[in-house]
Amino acid sequence: MKFSHFLSLLFVALIAFGCKSEFESVRTSGDPALWLAKAGDYYEQGEYQRAQTLYELTIGPYRGKAEAEEIAYRYAYTYYYTRQYVLASYYFKNFATTYGGSPLKEEADFMAAYSNYELSPVYRLDQSYSVKAIEGFEEFANRYPNSERVSEANLLIDEMRAKMEKKDFESAKLYVDLSRFESAQRSFENVLKDYPETARAEEIRFLMAKSQYEYARQSYVTRQQERFEKAVDLTNSFLERYDTSEYRDELQDILTKSQAKLKELENVRYQSTGSRP
């Protein structure tokens, strides 16, 4: 039993060694035609790392020839299929630039953006690649308005914008948790500006008003009037906009307290100057 198992392992090892020897013999052959033929075989078999190695060897010998276009196209895809997305995006862009009249240019332009989409991380992490992917898909949609892939590009844009919105929203909420209310209020304001279509608009406007109120409470007395006035403005704006909101009672309380504080500040000024402003 053990001997038969040994023979099986030996057989597998010999096959692996034979395959490796075949690849190495092709790689070191110095024959561009053989490189190209075997690169195509490996590519079709899904052995993209080996295909990539051989296609790279063919780039120089076939530069300017009819085969160069397909080599460049497949070479870019080998990076995509091996999940080397930064290089994949680069080589797809390079293909689109080099072969501007190619019928494959549209696909290359899409894949340049899609490779960056593959690098788009969870919302908590840096979203630089999401930004690059969005820019790429927007350029694609503008360049190919009638393409069947425009709808897909738009869906992916929406997906990444939703992720970026959540990151910015959660970052603003973190400022609240840290009692950095000025930064929180400004951050919530930027979320509304950057994502006007957000489904979180009601909650954001509530947190803006609440953050402004807390910011005013923390301020020096000399700066409190203008900051409580802004809290009143934000609160009134919310109450007018959302007449059935779950946040109404809390904001009504904030409004009452802000108005009371403004009246108190006015009385202090009256007592110190002897006349009302």
PDB file of C-alpha atoms in Angstrom:
ATOM      1  CA  MET A   1       0.000   0.000   0.000  1.00  0.00           C
ATOM      2  CA  LYS A   2       2.787   2.355   0.955  1.00  0.00           C
ATOM      3  CA  PHE A   3       4.726   1.438  -2.173  1.00  0.00           C
ATOM      4  CA  SER A   4       1.775   2.196  -4.463  1.00  0.00           C
ATOM      5  CA  HIS A   5       1.337   5.550  -2.725  1.00  0.00           C
ATOM      6  CA  PHE A   6       5.014   6.278  -3.328  1.00  0.00           C
ATOM      7  CA  LEU A   7       4.633   5.444  -7.009  1.00  0.00           C
ATOM      8  CA  SER A   8       1.658   7.774  -7.294  1.00  0.00           C
ATOM      9  CA  LEU A   9       3.611  10.647  -5.766  1.00  0.00           C
ATOM     10  CA  LEU A  10       6.559   9.894  -8.018  1.00  0.00           C
ATOM     11  CA  PHE A  11       4.296   9.943 -11.069  1.00  0.00           C
ATOM     12  CA  VAL A  12       2.835  13.332 -10.097  1.00  0.00           C
ATOM     13  CA  ALA A  13       6.323  14.721  -9.455  1.00  0.00           C
ATOM     14  CA  LEU A  14       7.547  13.517 -12.838  1.00  0.00           C
ATOM     15  CA  ILE A  15       4.617  15.143 -14.578  1.00  0.00           C
ATOM     16  CA  ALA A  16       5.234  18.420 -12.754  1.00  0.00           C
ATOM     17  CA  PHE A  17       8.915  18.273 -13.592  1.00  0.00           C
ATOM     18  CA  GLY A  18       8.117  17.532 -17.216  1.00  0.00           C
ATOM     19  CA  CYS A  19       5.752  20.502 -17.457  1.00  0.00           C
ATOM     20  CA  LYS A  20       8.306  22.783 -15.850  1.00  0.00           C
ATOM     21  CA  SER A  21      10.988  21.500 -18.192  1.00  0.00           C
ATOM     22  CA  GLU A  22       8.768  22.179 -21.201  1.00  0.00           C
ATOM     23  CA  PHE A  23       8.104  25.764 -20.056  1.00  0.00           C
ATOM     24  CA  GLU A  24      11.777  26.391 -19.315  1.00  0.00           C
ATOM     25  CA  SER A  25      12.848  24.959 -22.653  1.00  0.00           C
ATOM     26  CA  VAL A  26      10.411  27.267 -24.422  1.00  0.00           C
ATOM     27  CA  ARG A  27      11.434  30.275 -22.338  1.00  0.00           C
ATOM     28  CA  THR A  28      15.116  29.782 -23.055  1.00  0.00           C
ATOM     29  CA  SER A  29      14.680  28.757 -26.681  1.00  0.00           C
ATOM     30  CA  GLY A  30      15.250  32.237 -28.132  1.00  0.00           C
ATOM     31  CA  ASP A  31      12.479  31.512 -30.660  1.00  0.00           C
ATOM     32  CA  PRO A  32       9.883  34.341 -30.766  1.00  0.00           C
ATOM     33  CA  ALA A  33       7.457  32.252 -32.824  1.00  0.00           C
ATOM     34  CA  LEU A  34       7.584  29.474 -30.240  1.00  0.00           C
ATOM     35  CA  TRP A  35       7.184  31.969 -27.385  1.00  0.00           C
ATOM     36  CA  LEU A  36       4.090  33.409 -29.021  1.00  0.00           C
ATOM     37  CA  ALA A  37       2.538  30.044 -29.803  1.00  0.00           C
ATOM     38  CA  LYS A  38       3.094  28.667 -26.310  1.00  0.00           C
ATOM     39  CA  ALA A  39       2.024  31.926 -24.674  1.00  0.00           C
ATOM     40  CA  GLY A  40      -1.289  31.534 -26.485  1.00  0.00           C
ATOM     41  CA  ASP A  41      -1.580  27.938 -25.310  1.00  0.00           C
ATOM     42  CA  TYR A  42      -0.879  28.839 -21.705  1.00  0.00           C
ATOM     43  CA  TYR A  43      -3.291  31.769 -21.898  1.00  0.00           C
ATOM     44  CA  GLU A  44      -6.111  29.573 -23.210  1.00  0.00           C
ATOM     45  CA  GLN A  45      -5.385  27.009 -20.493  1.00  0.00           C
ATOM     46  CA  GLY A  46      -5.617  29.671 -17.779  1.00  0.00           C
ATOM     47  CA  GLU A  47      -1.905  29.491 -16.887  1.00  0.00           C
ATOM     48  CA  TYR A  48      -1.617  33.257 -16.924  1.00  0.00           C
ATOM     49  CA  GLN A  49       1.675  33.617 -15.065  1.00  0.00           C
ATOM     50  CA  ARG A  50       3.490  31.507 -17.663  1.00  0.00           C
ATOM     51  CA  ALA A  51       1.631  33.218 -20.482  1.00  0.00           C
ATOM     52  CA  GLN A  52       2.674  36.572 -19.053  1.00  0.00           C
ATOM     53  CA  THR A  53       6.338  35.566 -18.969  1.00  0.00           C
ATOM     54  CA  LEU A  54       6.296  34.453 -22.606  1.00  0.00           C
ATOM     55  CA  TYR A  55       4.221  37.379 -23.872  1.00  0.00           C
ATOM     56  CA  GLU A  56       6.721  39.721 -22.242  1.00  0.00           C
ATOM     57  CA  LEU A  57       9.504  38.028 -24.246  1.00  0.00           C
ATOM     58  CA  THR A  58       7.578  38.572 -27.493  1.00  0.00           C
ATOM     59  CA  ILE A  59       6.972  42.305 -27.061  1.00  0.00           C
ATOM     60  CA  GLY A  60      10.342  43.344 -28.497  1.00  0.00           C
ATOM     61  CA  PRO A  61      10.520  40.919 -31.437  1.00  0.00           C
ATOM     62  CA  TYR A  62       6.942  41.651 -32.543  1.00  0.00           C
ATOM     63  CA  ARG A  63       6.934  45.416 -32.015  1.00  0.00           C
ATOM     64  CA  GLY A  64       5.364  47.096 -35.045  1.00  0.00           C
ATOM     65  CA  LYS A  65       4.054  43.817 -36.447  1.00  0.00           C
ATOM     66  CA  ALA A  66       0.474  42.617 -36.847  1.00  0.00           C
ATOM     67  CA  GLU A  67       0.709  40.349 -33.811  1.00  0.00           C
ATOM     68  CA  ALA A  68       1.724  43.192 -31.470  1.00  0.00           C
ATOM     69  CA  GLU A  69      -1.839  44.349 -30.792  1.00  0.00           C
ATOM     70  CA  GLU A  70      -3.117  41.001 -29.524  1.00  0.00           C
ATOM     71  CA  ILE A  71       0.092  40.474 -27.540  1.00  0.00           C
ATOM     72  CA  ALA A  72      -0.376  43.799 -25.735  1.00  0.00           C
ATOM     73  CA  TYR A  73      -4.064  43.102 -25.098  1.00  0.00           C
ATOM     74  CA  ARG A  74      -3.511  39.627 -23.676  1.00  0.00           C
ATOM     75  CA  TYR A  75      -0.453  40.783 -21.753  1.00  0.00           C
ATOM     76  CA  ALA A  76      -2.632  43.323 -19.907  1.00  0.00           C
ATOM     77  CA  TYR A  77      -5.179  40.630 -19.137  1.00  0.00           C
ATOM     78  CA  THR A  78      -2.528  38.320 -17.673  1.00  0.00           C
ATOM     79  CA  TYR A  79      -1.959  40.939 -14.992  1.00  0.00           C
ATOM     80  CA  TYR A  80      -5.679  41.197 -14.359  1.00  0.00           C
ATOM     81  CA  TYR A  81      -6.157  37.436 -14.119  1.00  0.00           C
ATOM     82  CA  THR A  82      -3.231  37.142 -11.691  1.00  0.00           C
ATOM     83  CA  ARG A  83      -4.785  39.919  -9.563  1.00  0.00           C
ATOM     84  CA  GLN A  84      -1.978  42.382 -10.171  1.00  0.00           C
ATOM     85  CA  TYR A  85      -4.526  45.128 -10.626  1.00  0.00           C
ATOM     86  CA  VAL A  86      -2.246  48.164 -10.469  1.00  0.00           C
ATOM     87  CA  LEU A  87      -0.185  46.831 -13.366  1.00  0.00           C
ATOM     88  CA  ALA A  88      -3.305  45.604 -15.147  1.00  0.00           C
ATOM     89  CA  SER A  89      -4.776  49.109 -15.118  1.00  0.00           C
ATOM     90  CA  TYR A  90      -1.483  50.516 -16.362  1.00  0.00           C
ATOM     91  CA  TYR A  91      -1.200  48.077 -19.280  1.00  0.00           C
ATOM     92  CA  PHE A  92      -4.847  48.430 -20.291  1.00  0.00           C
ATOM     93  CA  LYS A  93      -4.363  52.211 -20.434  1.00  0.00           C
ATOM     94  CA  ASN A  94      -1.146  51.719 -22.354  1.00  0.00           C
ATOM     95  CA  PHE A  95      -2.946  49.487 -24.846  1.00  0.00           C
ATOM     96  CA  ALA A  96      -5.751  52.035 -25.340  1.00  0.00           C
ATOM     97  CA  THR A  97      -3.207  54.786 -25.951  1.00  0.00           C
ATOM     98  CA  THR A  98      -1.001  52.756 -28.275  1.00  0.00           C
ATOM     99  CA  TYR A  99      -3.824  51.202 -30.309  1.00  0.00           C
ATOM    100  CA  GLY A 100      -6.305  54.057 -30.448  1.00  0.00           C
ATOM    101  CA  GLY A 101      -8.000  52.687 -33.549  1.00  0.00           C
ATOM    102  CA  SER A 102      -8.364  49.144 -32.255  1.00  0.00           C
ATOM    103  CA  PRO A 103     -11.820  47.591 -31.820  1.00  0.00           C
ATOM    104  CA  LEU A 104     -10.460  46.362 -28.467  1.00  0.00           C
ATOM    105  CA  LYS A 105      -9.845  49.912 -27.201  1.00  0.00           C
ATOM    106  CA  GLU A 106     -13.303  50.178 -25.610  1.00  0.00           C
ATOM    107  CA  GLU A 107     -12.754  46.993 -23.625  1.00  0.00           C
ATOM    108  CA  ALA A 108      -9.280  48.148 -22.584  1.00  0.00           C
ATOM    109  CA  ASP A 109     -10.600  51.513 -21.391  1.00  0.00           C
ATOM    110  CA  PHE A 110     -13.277  49.762 -19.344  1.00  0.00           C
ATOM    111  CA  MET A 111     -10.828  47.286 -17.861  1.00  0.00           C
ATOM    112  CA  ALA A 112      -8.380  50.044 -16.916  1.00  0.00           C
ATOM    113  CA  ALA A 113     -11.113  51.478 -14.682  1.00  0.00           C
ATOM    114  CA  TYR A 114     -12.360  48.069 -13.581  1.00  0.00           C
ATOM    115  CA  SER A 115      -8.873  47.079 -12.398  1.00  0.00           C
ATOM    116  CA  ASN A 116      -8.946  50.072 -10.058  1.00  0.00           C
ATOM    117  CA  TYR A 117     -12.425  49.026  -8.959  1.00  0.00           C
ATOM    118  CA  GLU A 118     -10.959  45.660  -7.963  1.00  0.00           C
ATOM    119  CA  LEU A 119      -8.582  47.577  -5.672  1.00  0.00           C
ATOM    120  CA  SER A 120     -11.399  49.526  -4.006  1.00  0.00           C
ATOM    121  CA  PRO A 121     -11.283  48.454  -0.329  1.00  0.00           C
ATOM    122  CA  VAL A 122     -13.898  48.336   2.442  1.00  0.00           C
ATOM    123  CA  TYR A 123     -15.239  51.755   3.394  1.00  0.00           C
ATOM    124  CA  ARG A 124     -13.053  52.123   6.506  1.00  0.00           C
ATOM    125  CA  LEU A 125      -9.855  52.196   4.430  1.00  0.00           C
ATOM    126  CA  ASP A 126      -8.360  54.802   2.111  1.00  0.00           C
ATOM    127  CA  GLN A 127     -10.559  55.254  -0.967  1.00  0.00           C
ATOM    128  CA  SER A 128      -7.945  56.519  -3.442  1.00  0.00           C
ATOM    129  CA  TYR A 129      -8.527  53.610  -5.801  1.00  0.00           C
ATOM    130  CA  SER A 130     -12.281  54.154  -5.601  1.00  0.00           C
ATOM    131  CA  VAL A 131     -11.710  57.731  -6.762  1.00  0.00           C
ATOM    132  CA  LYS A 132      -9.495  56.529  -9.633  1.00  0.00           C
ATOM    133  CA  ALA A 133     -12.066  53.921 -10.642  1.00  0.00           C
ATOM    134  CA  ILE A 134     -14.916  56.448 -10.589  1.00  0.00           C
ATOM    135  CA  GLU A 135     -12.909  58.873 -12.718  1.00  0.00           C
ATOM    136  CA  GLY A 136     -12.112  56.058 -15.148  1.00  0.00           C
ATOM    137  CA  PHE A 137     -15.735  54.913 -15.432  1.00  0.00           C
ATOM    138  CA  GLU A 138     -16.940  58.493 -15.901  1.00  0.00           C
ATOM    139  CA  GLU A 139     -14.420  58.986 -18.706  1.00  0.00           C
ATOM    140  CA  PHE A 140     -15.567  55.686 -20.222  1.00  0.00           C
ATOM    141  CA  ALA A 141     -19.234  56.729 -20.119  1.00  0.00           C
ATOM    142  CA  ASN A 142     -18.412  60.075 -21.726  1.00  0.00           C
ATOM    143  CA  ARG A 143     -16.246  58.469 -24.419  1.00  0.00           C
ATOM    144  CA  TYR A 144     -18.646  55.619 -25.218  1.00  0.00           C
ATOM    145  CA  PRO A 145     -22.163  56.923 -24.428  1.00  0.00           C
ATOM    146  CA  ASN A 146     -23.779  54.180 -26.519  1.00  0.00           C
ATOM    147  CA  SER A 147     -21.761  51.328 -25.080  1.00  0.00           C
ATOM    148  CA  GLU A 148     -23.602  48.399 -23.515  1.00  0.00           C
ATOM    149  CA  ARG A 149     -21.244  48.699 -20.554  1.00  0.00           C
ATOM    150  CA  VAL A 150     -22.242  52.248 -19.592  1.00  0.00           C
ATOM    151  CA  SER A 151     -25.024  50.951 -17.356  1.00  0.00           C
ATOM    152  CA  GLU A 152     -22.554  48.641 -15.609  1.00  0.00           C
ATOM    153  CA  ALA A 153     -20.103  51.512 -15.205  1.00  0.00           C
ATOM    154  CA  ASN A 154     -22.820  53.674 -13.641  1.00  0.00           C
ATOM    155  CA  LEU A 155     -23.795  50.933 -11.195  1.00  0.00           C
ATOM    156  CA  LEU A 156     -20.180  50.544 -10.127  1.00  0.00           C
ATOM    157  CA  ILE A 157     -19.848  54.310  -9.717  1.00  0.00           C
ATOM    158  CA  ASP A 158     -22.925  54.308  -7.467  1.00  0.00           C
ATOM    159  CA  GLU A 159     -21.510  51.412  -5.452  1.00  0.00           C
ATOM    160  CA  MET A 160     -18.206  53.171  -4.807  1.00  0.00           C
ATOM    161  CA  ARG A 161     -19.820  56.537  -4.092  1.00  0.00           C
ATOM    162  CA  ALA A 162     -22.012  54.828  -1.497  1.00  0.00           C
ATOM    163  CA  LYS A 163     -18.879  53.378   0.094  1.00  0.00           C
ATOM    164  CA  MET A 164     -17.118  56.740   0.089  1.00  0.00           C
ATOM    165  CA  GLU A 165     -20.206  58.428   1.510  1.00  0.00           C
ATOM    166  CA  LYS A 166     -20.359  55.925   4.357  1.00  0.00           C
ATOM    167  CA  LYS A 167     -16.684  56.495   5.133  1.00  0.00           C
ATOM    168  CA  ASP A 168     -17.166  60.280   5.285  1.00  0.00           C
ATOM    169  CA  PHE A 169     -20.358  59.924   7.325  1.00  0.00           C
ATOM    170  CA  GLU A 170     -18.764  57.580   9.853  1.00  0.00           C
ATOM    171  CA  SER A 171     -15.737  59.879  10.091  1.00  0.00           C
ATOM    172  CA  ALA A 172     -18.030  62.795  10.910  1.00  0.00           C
ATOM    173  CA  LYS A 173     -19.805  60.708  13.562  1.00  0.00           C
ATOM    174  CA  LEU A 174     -16.444  59.868  15.085  1.00  0.00           C
ATOM    175  CA  TYR A 175     -15.866  63.576  15.664  1.00  0.00           C
ATOM    176  CA  VAL A 176     -19.115  63.616  17.633  1.00  0.00           C
ATOM    177  CA  ASP A 177     -17.951  60.683  19.752  1.00  0.00           C
ATOM    178  CA  LEU A 178     -14.697  62.550  20.402  1.00  0.00           C
ATOM    179  CA  SER A 179     -16.634  65.728  21.331  1.00  0.00           C
ATOM    180  CA  ARG A 180     -14.956  67.621  18.493  1.00  0.00           C
ATOM    181  CA  PHE A 181     -18.208  69.268  17.535  1.00  0.00           C
ATOM    182  CA  GLU A 182     -16.894  72.007  15.250  1.00  0.00           C
ATOM    183  CA  SER A 183     -15.136  69.408  13.086  1.00  0.00           C
ATOM    184  CA  ALA A 184     -18.242  67.213  13.222  1.00  0.00           C
ATOM    185  CA  GLN A 185     -20.562  69.978  12.042  1.00  0.00           C
ATOM    186  CA  ARG A 186     -18.275  70.920   9.160  1.00  0.00           C
ATOM    187  CA  SER A 187     -17.782  67.292   8.178  1.00  0.00           C
ATOM    188  CA  PHE A 188     -21.529  66.635   8.090  1.00  0.00           C
ATOM    189  CA  GLU A 189     -21.950  69.761   5.988  1.00  0.00           C
ATOM    190  CA  ASN A 190     -19.364  68.440   3.520  1.00  0.00           C
ATOM    191  CA  VAL A 191     -21.125  65.062   3.319  1.00  0.00           C
ATOM    192  CA  LEU A 192     -24.319  66.838   2.238  1.00  0.00           C
ATOM    193  CA  LYS A 193     -22.385  68.913  -0.266  1.00  0.00           C
ATOM    194  CA  ASP A 194     -20.501  65.956  -1.745  1.00  0.00           C
ATOM    195  CA  TYR A 195     -23.449  63.523  -1.708  1.00  0.00           C
ATOM    196  CA  PRO A 196     -26.615  65.590  -2.209  1.00  0.00           C
ATOM    197  CA  GLU A 197     -28.560  62.441  -3.137  1.00  0.00           C
ATOM    198  CA  THR A 198     -27.765  60.719   0.176  1.00  0.00           C
ATOM    199  CA  ALA A 199     -30.489  58.757   1.942  1.00  0.00           C
ATOM    200  CA  ARG A 200     -28.944  59.907   5.245  1.00  0.00           C
ATOM    201  CA  ALA A 201     -29.854  63.561   4.720  1.00  0.00           C
ATOM    202  CA  GLU A 202     -32.312  63.713   7.611  1.00  0.00           C
ATOM    203  CA  GLU A 203     -29.925  62.141  10.114  1.00  0.00           C
ATOM    204  CA  ILE A 204     -27.055  64.304   8.856  1.00  0.00           C
ATOM    205  CA  ARG A 205     -29.029  67.530   9.258  1.00  0.00           C
ATOM    206  CA  PHE A 206     -30.063  66.438  12.752  1.00  0.00           C
ATOM    207  CA  LEU A 207     -26.451  65.761  13.718  1.00  0.00           C
ATOM    208  CA  MET A 208     -25.366  69.062  12.167  1.00  0.00           C
ATOM    209  CA  ALA A 209     -27.787  70.983  14.354  1.00  0.00           C
ATOM    210  CA  LYS A 210     -26.928  68.972  17.454  1.00  0.00           C
ATOM    211  CA  SER A 211     -23.175  69.332  16.862  1.00  0.00           C
ATOM    212  CA  GLN A 212     -23.517  73.072  16.347  1.00  0.00           C
ATOM    213  CA  TYR A 213     -25.444  73.365  19.629  1.00  0.00           C
ATOM    214  CA  GLU A 214     -22.771  71.408  21.527  1.00  0.00           C
ATOM    215  CA  TYR A 215     -20.053  73.458  19.836  1.00  0.00           C
ATOM    216  CA  ALA A 216     -21.755  76.658  20.973  1.00  0.00           C
ATOM    217  CA  ARG A 217     -22.031  75.345  24.539  1.00  0.00           C
ATOM    218  CA  GLN A 218     -18.265  74.617  24.601  1.00  0.00           C
ATOM    219  CA  SER A 219     -17.315  78.028  23.218  1.00  0.00           C
ATOM    220  CA  TYR A 220     -15.980  81.040  25.046  1.00  0.00           C
ATOM    221  CA  VAL A 221     -18.753  83.417  26.083  1.00  0.00           C
ATOM    222  CA  THR A 222     -17.563  86.019  23.593  1.00  0.00           C
ATOM    223  CA  ARG A 223     -18.209  83.576  20.703  1.00  0.00           C
ATOM    224  CA  GLN A 224     -21.380  81.957  21.956  1.00  0.00           C
ATOM    225  CA  GLN A 225     -23.947  84.318  20.470  1.00  0.00           C
ATOM    226  CA  GLU A 226     -23.069  83.733  16.817  1.00  0.00           C
ATOM    227  CA  ARG A 227     -22.721  80.003  17.408  1.00  0.00           C
ATOM    228  CA  PHE A 228     -26.024  79.607  19.217  1.00  0.00           C
ATOM    229  CA  GLU A 229     -27.647  81.677  16.478  1.00  0.00           C
ATOM    230  CA  LYS A 230     -26.327  79.208  13.922  1.00  0.00           C
ATOM    231  CA  ALA A 231     -27.637  76.347  16.054  1.00  0.00           C
ATOM    232  CA  VAL A 232     -31.062  77.999  16.040  1.00  0.00           C
ATOM    233  CA  ASP A 233     -30.926  78.450  12.256  1.00  0.00           C
ATOM    234  CA  LEU A 234     -29.958  74.824  11.654  1.00  0.00           C
ATOM    235  CA  THR A 235     -32.601  73.567  14.061  1.00  0.00           C
ATOM    236  CA  ASN A 236     -35.376  75.689  12.577  1.00  0.00           C
ATOM    237  CA  SER A 237     -34.358  74.627   9.077  1.00  0.00           C
ATOM    238  CA  PHE A 238     -34.594  70.986  10.106  1.00  0.00           C
ATOM    239  CA  LEU A 239     -37.974  71.384  11.832  1.00  0.00           C
ATOM    240  CA  GLU A 240     -39.407  73.101   8.757  1.00  0.00           C
ATOM    241  CA  ARG A 241     -38.076  70.422   6.428  1.00  0.00           C
ATOM    242  CA  TYR A 242     -38.981  67.299   8.441  1.00  0.00           C
ATOM    243  CA  ASP A 243     -42.296  67.795  10.188  1.00  0.00           C
ATOM    244  CA  THR A 244     -42.705  64.132  11.182  1.00  0.00           C
ATOM    245  CA  SER A 245     -39.108  63.300  12.043  1.00  0.00           C
ATOM    246  CA  GLU A 246     -38.196  61.086  14.980  1.00  0.00           C
ATOM    247  CA  TYR A 247     -35.630  63.744  15.919  1.00  0.00           C
ATOM    248  CA  ARG A 248     -38.164  66.576  16.329  1.00  0.00           C
ATOM    249  CA  ASP A 249     -38.545  66.346  20.099  1.00  0.00           C
ATOM    250  CA  GLU A 250     -34.789  66.377  20.719  1.00  0.00           C
ATOM    251  CA  LEU A 251     -34.278  69.289  18.351  1.00  0.00           C
ATOM    252  CA  GLN A 252     -37.202  71.182  19.812  1.00  0.00           C
ATOM    253  CA  ASP A 253     -35.461  70.887  23.175  1.00  0.00           C
ATOM    254  CA  ILE A 254     -32.191  72.109  21.618  1.00  0.00           C
ATOM    255  CA  LEU A 255     -34.045  75.035  20.055  1.00  0.00           C
ATOM    256  CA  THR A 256     -35.604  76.000  23.393  1.00  0.00           C
ATOM    257  CA  LYS A 257     -32.267  75.816  25.198  1.00  0.00           C
ATOM    258  CA  SER A 258     -30.460  77.773  22.452  1.00  0.00           C
ATOM    259  CA  GLN A 259     -33.051  80.533  22.495  1.00  0.00           C
ATOM    260  CA  ALA A 260     -32.881  80.666  26.283  1.00  0.00           C
ATOM    261  CA  LYS A 261     -29.107  80.935  26.148  1.00  0.00           C
ATOM    262  CA  LEU A 262     -29.298  83.743  23.580  1.00  0.00           C
ATOM    263  CA  LYS A 263     -31.717  85.611  25.844  1.00  0.00           C
ATOM    264  CA  GLU A 264     -29.366  85.083  28.775  1.00  0.00           C
ATOM    265  CA  LEU A 265     -26.438  86.457  26.760  1.00  0.00           C
ATOM    266  CA  GLU A 266     -28.530  89.451  25.765  1.00  0.00           C
ATOM    267  CA  ASN A 267     -29.393  90.160  29.401  1.00  0.00           C
ATOM    268  CA  VAL A 268     -25.732  89.955  30.392  1.00  0.00           C
ATOM    269  CA  ARG A 269     -24.847  92.528  27.734  1.00  0.00           C
ATOM    270  CA  TYR A 270     -27.719  94.733  28.887  1.00  0.00           C
ATOM    271  CA  GLN A 271     -26.520  94.624  32.470  1.00  0.00           C
ATOM    272  CA  SER A 272     -22.933  95.398  31.477  1.00  0.00           C
ATOM    273  CA  THR A 273     -23.779  98.294  29.140  1.00  0.00           C
ATOM    274  CA  GLY A 274     -26.964  99.615  30.661  1.00  0.00           C
ATOM    275  CA  SER A 275     -28.769  99.527  27.347  1.00  0.00           C
ATOM    276  CA  ARG A 276     -30.021  96.894  24.962  1.00  0.00           C
ATOM    277  CA  PRO A 277     -28.287  96.605  21.585  1.00  0.00           C
TER     278      PRO A 277
END
